[in-house]
Coordinates of C-alpha atoms in Angstrom, one line a residue:
C1428 CA -24.1 14.5 -28.6
G1429 CA -22.3 17.6 -27.4
V1430 CA -20.4 17.2 -24.1
D1431 CA -22.4 20.0 -22.5
V1432 CA -19.9 20.8 -19.6
V1433 CA -21.6 22.1 -16.4
I1434 CA -19.4 23.6 -13.6
G1435 CA -20.6 22.7 -10.2
E1436 CA -18.0 24.4 -8.0
E1437 CA -14.7 26.2 -8.3
V1438 CA -11.9 26.1 -5.7
D1439 CA -8.7 28.2 -5.7
C1440 CA -5.7 25.8 -5.1
D1441 CA -2.9 28.4 -5.2
T1442 CA -1.2 27.6 -8.5
Y1443 CA -4.2 26.1 -10.1
G1444 CA -8.0 26.1 -9.9
R1445 CA -10.1 23.0 -9.3
R1446 CA -13.5 22.7 -10.9
L1447 CA -16.0 20.1 -10.1
I1448 CA -17.8 19.6 -13.5
S1449 CA -20.1 17.2 -15.2
Y1450 CA -20.2 16.4 -18.9
Q1451 CA -22.5 14.4 -21.2
P1452 CA -20.8 11.4 -22.7
E1453 CA -24.0 10.3 -24.4
P1454 CA -27.7 11.2 -24.1
A1455 CA -29.3 10.4 -20.7
S1456 CA -25.9 10.2 -19.0
R1457 CA -23.8 12.7 -17.2
T1458 CA -20.3 11.9 -15.8
P1459 CA -18.8 13.9 -12.9
A1460 CA -15.2 14.9 -13.1
Y1461 CA -12.6 17.2 -11.7
L1462 CA -10.9 19.7 -14.1
L1463 CA -7.7 21.2 -12.8
I1464 CA -6.4 24.3 -14.6
P1465 CA -3.0 25.9 -14.0
K1466 CA -3.6 29.6 -13.4
K1467 CA -1.2 30.6 -16.1
A1468 CA -3.4 28.7 -18.5
L1469 CA -6.1 31.3 -18.1
K1470 CA -3.9 34.0 -19.4
D1471 CA -4.4 35.1 -23.0
G1472 CA -2.4 33.1 -25.5
I1473 CA -1.2 30.4 -23.0
S1474 CA -1.6 26.8 -24.2
C1475 CA -1.0 23.8 -21.9
P1476 CA -0.7 20.1 -22.5
A1477 CA -3.3 18.0 -20.8
V1478 CA -3.5 14.6 -19.0
L1479 CA -6.4 12.3 -18.5
C1480 CA -6.2 10.9 -14.9
P1481 CA -8.3 7.8 -14.3
H1482 CA -8.5 7.1 -10.6
P1483 CA -7.7 4.0 -8.5
T1484 CA -10.4 2.0 -6.8
H1485 CA -11.9 3.9 -3.8
A1486 CA -15.6 3.1 -3.0
Q1487 CA -16.2 6.3 -1.0
D1488 CA -13.9 8.9 -2.5
G1489 CA -13.6 7.8 -6.0
F1490 CA -12.0 10.5 -8.2
K1491 CA -11.3 12.6 -5.2
T1492 CA -8.2 10.5 -4.6
V1493 CA -6.3 11.9 -7.6
V1494 CA -6.9 15.5 -6.7
G1495 CA -5.7 15.4 -3.1
L1496 CA -9.1 15.1 -1.5
S1497 CA -8.5 11.6 0.1
D1498 CA -6.5 10.1 2.9
K1499 CA -4.6 7.9 0.4
P1500 CA -1.0 8.9 -0.1
N1501 CA 0.9 8.8 -3.4
R1502 CA -2.4 9.1 -5.4
A1503 CA -2.7 12.8 -6.1
Y1504 CA -1.2 12.7 -9.6
A1505 CA -3.9 15.0 -11.1
S1506 CA -3.1 17.8 -8.7
E1507 CA 0.7 17.2 -8.9
L1508 CA 0.6 17.5 -12.6
A1509 CA -1.6 20.6 -12.4
E1510 CA 1.1 22.2 -10.2
R1511 CA 3.6 21.4 -13.0
G1512 CA 1.6 23.2 -15.6
F1513 CA -0.7 20.5 -17.1
V1514 CA -4.4 20.8 -17.4
T1515 CA -5.7 17.6 -15.9
L1516 CA -9.2 16.0 -16.0
A1517 CA -10.2 13.1 -13.7
P1518 CA -13.6 11.5 -14.5
S1519 CA -15.4 9.3 -12.0
Y1520 CA -15.4 5.6 -12.6
P1521 CA -18.8 3.9 -13.1
L1522 CA -20.3 2.2 -10.0
L1523 CA -17.9 3.9 -7.6
A1524 CA -18.6 6.6 -5.0
N1525 CA -21.6 8.7 -6.2
Y1526 CA -21.4 7.8 -9.9
Q1527 CA -23.9 5.0 -10.5
P1528 CA -24.9 4.9 -14.2
D1529 CA -27.2 2.1 -15.4
W1530 CA -24.7 0.9 -18.0
R1531 CA -26.9 -1.9 -19.2
A1532 CA -29.7 0.5 -20.0
L1533 CA -27.2 2.7 -21.8
G1534 CA -26.3 -0.3 -24.0
Y1535 CA -23.0 -1.3 -22.6
E1536 CA -21.6 -4.8 -22.1
S1537 CA -19.6 -3.9 -19.0
G1538 CA -18.7 -1.2 -16.6
S1539 CA -15.2 -1.2 -18.1
M1540 CA -16.6 -0.3 -21.6
K1541 CA -18.7 2.5 -20.1
A1542 CA -15.6 3.9 -18.4
I1543 CA -13.6 3.7 -21.6
W1544 CA -16.3 5.7 -23.5
D1545 CA -16.5 8.3 -20.6
N1546 CA -12.7 8.6 -20.8
M1547 CA -12.8 9.0 -24.6
R1548 CA -15.3 11.8 -24.3
V1549 CA -12.8 13.5 -21.9
L1550 CA -10.7 14.2 -25.0
D1551 CA -13.7 15.9 -26.5
V1552 CA -14.1 18.0 -23.4
L1553 CA -10.4 19.0 -23.6
E1554 CA -10.8 20.0 -27.2
T1555 CA -13.5 22.6 -26.2
L1556 CA -11.0 24.3 -23.9
P1557 CA -9.1 27.2 -25.6
F1558 CA -6.1 26.8 -23.2
V1559 CA -5.4 23.1 -24.0
A1560 CA -2.7 22.6 -26.6
P1561 CA -4.1 20.6 -29.6
G1562 CA -2.6 17.1 -29.9
K1563 CA -0.8 17.3 -26.6
V1564 CA -2.6 14.8 -24.3
G1565 CA -1.4 11.9 -22.1
S1566 CA -3.0 9.5 -19.7
I1567 CA -1.8 8.3 -16.3
G1568 CA -3.4 6.0 -13.7
H1569 CA -2.8 3.8 -10.7
S1570 CA -4.4 0.4 -10.1
L1571 CA -7.9 0.6 -11.6
G1572 CA -6.7 3.8 -13.2
G1573 CA -3.6 2.0 -14.5
H1574 CA -5.4 -0.5 -16.6
N1575 CA -8.0 2.0 -17.7
S1576 CA -5.3 4.3 -18.9
I1577 CA -4.2 1.5 -21.2
Y1578 CA -7.7 0.4 -22.1
T1579 CA -8.7 3.9 -23.1
A1580 CA -5.5 4.6 -25.1
V1581 CA -6.1 1.4 -27.1
F1582 CA -9.4 2.9 -28.4
E1583 CA -8.3 6.5 -28.3
S1584 CA -5.5 7.5 -30.6
R1585 CA -5.5 11.1 -29.4
I1586 CA -3.7 9.9 -26.2
G1587 CA -0.1 10.3 -27.1
V1588 CA 1.7 9.1 -23.9
V1589 CA 0.5 6.4 -21.5
V1590 CA 1.5 5.7 -17.9
S1591 CA 0.2 2.7 -15.9
S1592 CA 1.1 2.0 -12.3
C1593 CA 0.1 -1.3 -10.7
G1594 CA -2.5 -1.7 -13.3
L1595 CA -1.9 -5.1 -15.0
D1596 CA -0.6 -8.5 -15.4
S1597 CA -1.8 -11.3 -17.7
Y1598 CA -5.4 -12.3 -17.0
V1599 CA -4.3 -15.9 -16.6
D1600 CA -1.6 -14.9 -14.1
Y1601 CA -3.9 -12.7 -12.0
K1602 CA -4.2 -14.1 -8.5
D1603 CA -2.8 -17.4 -9.7
G1604 CA -5.6 -17.8 -12.2
D1605 CA -8.5 -16.6 -10.1
L1606 CA -10.4 -14.3 -12.5
T1607 CA -13.0 -13.4 -9.9
G1608 CA -11.6 -9.9 -9.3
W1609 CA -12.1 -9.0 -13.0
T1610 CA -15.7 -10.4 -13.4
S1611 CA -17.9 -8.0 -11.5
D1612 CA -20.4 -5.8 -13.3
R1613 CA -18.1 -2.9 -12.5
Y1614 CA -15.3 -4.4 -14.7
M1615 CA -15.7 -7.2 -17.3
P1616 CA -18.5 -9.7 -16.4
K1617 CA -18.1 -11.6 -19.7
L1618 CA -14.8 -13.0 -18.3
K1619 CA -16.9 -15.3 -16.2
D1620 CA -17.4 -17.3 -19.4
Y1621 CA -13.6 -18.1 -19.3
V1622 CA -13.1 -19.1 -15.7
N1623 CA -12.7 -22.8 -16.6
R1624 CA -11.1 -22.2 -20.0
Q1625 CA -8.7 -19.4 -19.5
Q1626 CA -6.7 -20.4 -22.5
D1627 CA -9.6 -19.2 -24.7
I1628 CA -9.6 -15.6 -23.4
P1629 CA -9.7 -13.7 -26.7
F1630 CA -7.2 -11.0 -25.7
D1631 CA -4.7 -10.1 -23.0
F1632 CA -2.5 -7.3 -21.9
H1633 CA 0.2 -8.5 -24.4
D1634 CA -2.1 -7.5 -27.2
L1635 CA -3.3 -4.3 -25.4
V1636 CA 0.2 -2.9 -24.7
A1637 CA 1.4 -3.9 -28.2
A1638 CA -1.6 -2.0 -29.6
L1639 CA -0.2 1.2 -28.1
A1640 CA 2.8 1.2 -30.3
P1641 CA 4.5 3.4 -31.4
R1642 CA 3.3 5.7 -28.6
P1643 CA 5.5 6.0 -25.5
C1644 CA 4.3 3.8 -22.6
L1645 CA 5.7 3.6 -19.0
I1646 CA 4.5 0.7 -16.8
A1647 CA 5.3 0.6 -13.1
A1648 CA 5.2 -2.9 -11.6
P1649 CA 6.4 -3.0 -8.0
Y1650 CA 8.2 -6.1 -6.8
D1651 CA 5.9 -6.5 -3.8
D1652 CA 2.5 -5.8 -5.5
S1653 CA 0.0 -8.3 -4.1
N1654 CA -2.5 -7.6 -6.9
F1655 CA -0.3 -7.9 -10.1
K1656 CA 2.8 -10.0 -10.6
W1657 CA 5.8 -8.1 -11.8
Q1658 CA 7.2 -11.2 -13.6
S1659 CA 4.0 -11.4 -15.7
V1660 CA 4.4 -7.7 -16.6
D1661 CA 7.9 -8.4 -17.9
V1662 CA 6.6 -11.2 -20.1
I1663 CA 3.9 -8.9 -21.4
A1664 CA 6.4 -6.1 -22.1
Q1665 CA 8.8 -8.6 -23.9
A1666 CA 6.0 -9.7 -26.2
A1667 CA 4.7 -6.1 -26.8
K1668 CA 8.2 -4.8 -27.4
R1669 CA 8.4 -6.9 -30.6
V1670 CA 5.7 -4.6 -32.1
Y1671 CA 7.5 -1.5 -30.8
T1672 CA 10.6 -2.9 -32.5
L1673 CA 8.7 -3.1 -35.8
Y1674 CA 8.1 0.6 -35.5
G1675 CA 11.8 1.2 -34.6
V1676 CA 10.9 2.6 -31.2
D1677 CA 11.6 -0.3 -28.8
T1678 CA 13.0 2.1 -26.2
L1679 CA 9.6 3.9 -25.9
L1680 CA 8.1 0.9 -23.9
T1681 CA 9.6 1.1 -20.4
V1682 CA 9.0 -1.0 -17.3
E1683 CA 10.0 0.1 -13.8
H1684 CA 10.0 -2.2 -10.8
P1685 CA 9.9 0.0 -7.6
N1686 CA 10.7 -1.7 -4.4
C1687 CA 7.3 -1.3 -2.8
D1688 CA 3.9 -2.9 -2.5
H1689 CA 0.7 -1.8 -4.5
D1690 CA 1.8 1.8 -4.6
F1691 CA 2.8 4.6 -6.8
P1692 CA 6.0 6.0 -5.1
Q1693 CA 7.2 9.5 -5.6
D1694 CA 10.3 8.7 -7.6
V1695 CA 8.2 6.8 -10.2
R1696 CA 5.6 9.6 -10.3
A1697 CA 8.4 12.0 -10.9
Q1698 CA 9.7 9.9 -13.8
A1699 CA 6.2 9.8 -15.3
Y1700 CA 5.8 13.6 -15.0
G1701 CA 9.2 14.1 -16.6
L1702 CA 8.1 11.9 -19.5
F1703 CA 5.0 14.0 -20.0
E1704 CA 7.1 17.2 -19.9
K1705 CA 9.6 15.8 -22.4
L1706 CA 7.1 14.4 -24.9
L1707 CA 4.1 16.8 -24.5
G1708 CA 6.0 19.9 -23.5
V1709 CA 5.0 22.5 -21.0
S1710 CA 2.8 25.5 -21.2
V1711 CA 3.9 28.1 -23.8

C-alpha cells in the first residue's frame, strides 16, 4: 500500500523542523514517527542525505528519546544529525510507549519482525520526499535501536551505512546464556524454543553483521556494558570480517570500545556522524 504520510504537528527547532507524522506500513496499521528536516533542505534544489534512527528502549517516551524530548542523555542522535544537515526519521517501536499494534493479527511472528517492516517502509517514506538525496541513506541506533539498525539493514539494501551502539553480542553469550531478555512478544518469542538447546539457534549476529558486507558498519561495544559483552562483539566482528575481506573492504567493518557503561558517548557519536558525512555526503 502507499505510505500515506499524515502530519500531526510541526515544531520549529531553530536549524531544523520537527514533524510528528504517521505513515501506513501496511493496510490496517499506522506507525508514528518523528521526521526532522534541516531548514536548508526546504530551499529549492537542495538535496540532503537521510538517516533512519531506531530508538532505544524507553517504555514511556519511546521515540522521543532520539529527538531530544526525553531526560536520557546521549540519545538524541536524530536531532544531532538534523543539526548537521541530515534528514532523519525515527519511527516508534512496536509495543513501546503509545504504539501498540496487534502484530499477530497483522500476520507477524514477532514484534521484531514488525519493527523491521516498519523501518523498511521508512525508506519508502524518504523516497517520497523531494529534498532527500536518492541512494544516500544510513541507519543508526543505540541498544534496542542498535540491533534494529542491523536487523533492518540485513533486509533493506537501500541502507548504505550502519551504526550500532550497545546493540548486540552473540545470543549464546547474552547474560551468560540467559535468553529471557530476547524472548518477549516485543522481540523474538520463538527464541524460547532454544532456551535449552542454544547450539541449535539458526542464526546469530556473526551471520547478520557478515550479511551487511560490503556496506560500512560501525559497532560501539563499551567495556562496561552490562547488557552486551564486548569480548563477544570482537568474536562476531572477527568472523564477519572474513566476508568483508572477500569483498576487499575489511576496513569498512569497525568496532570501537568506549570506556563507559551501556551508553553512547559523545566522541563515538561524533565518529558515527563523521562516517555518515564522509560516505553519504552533506546537503548540496
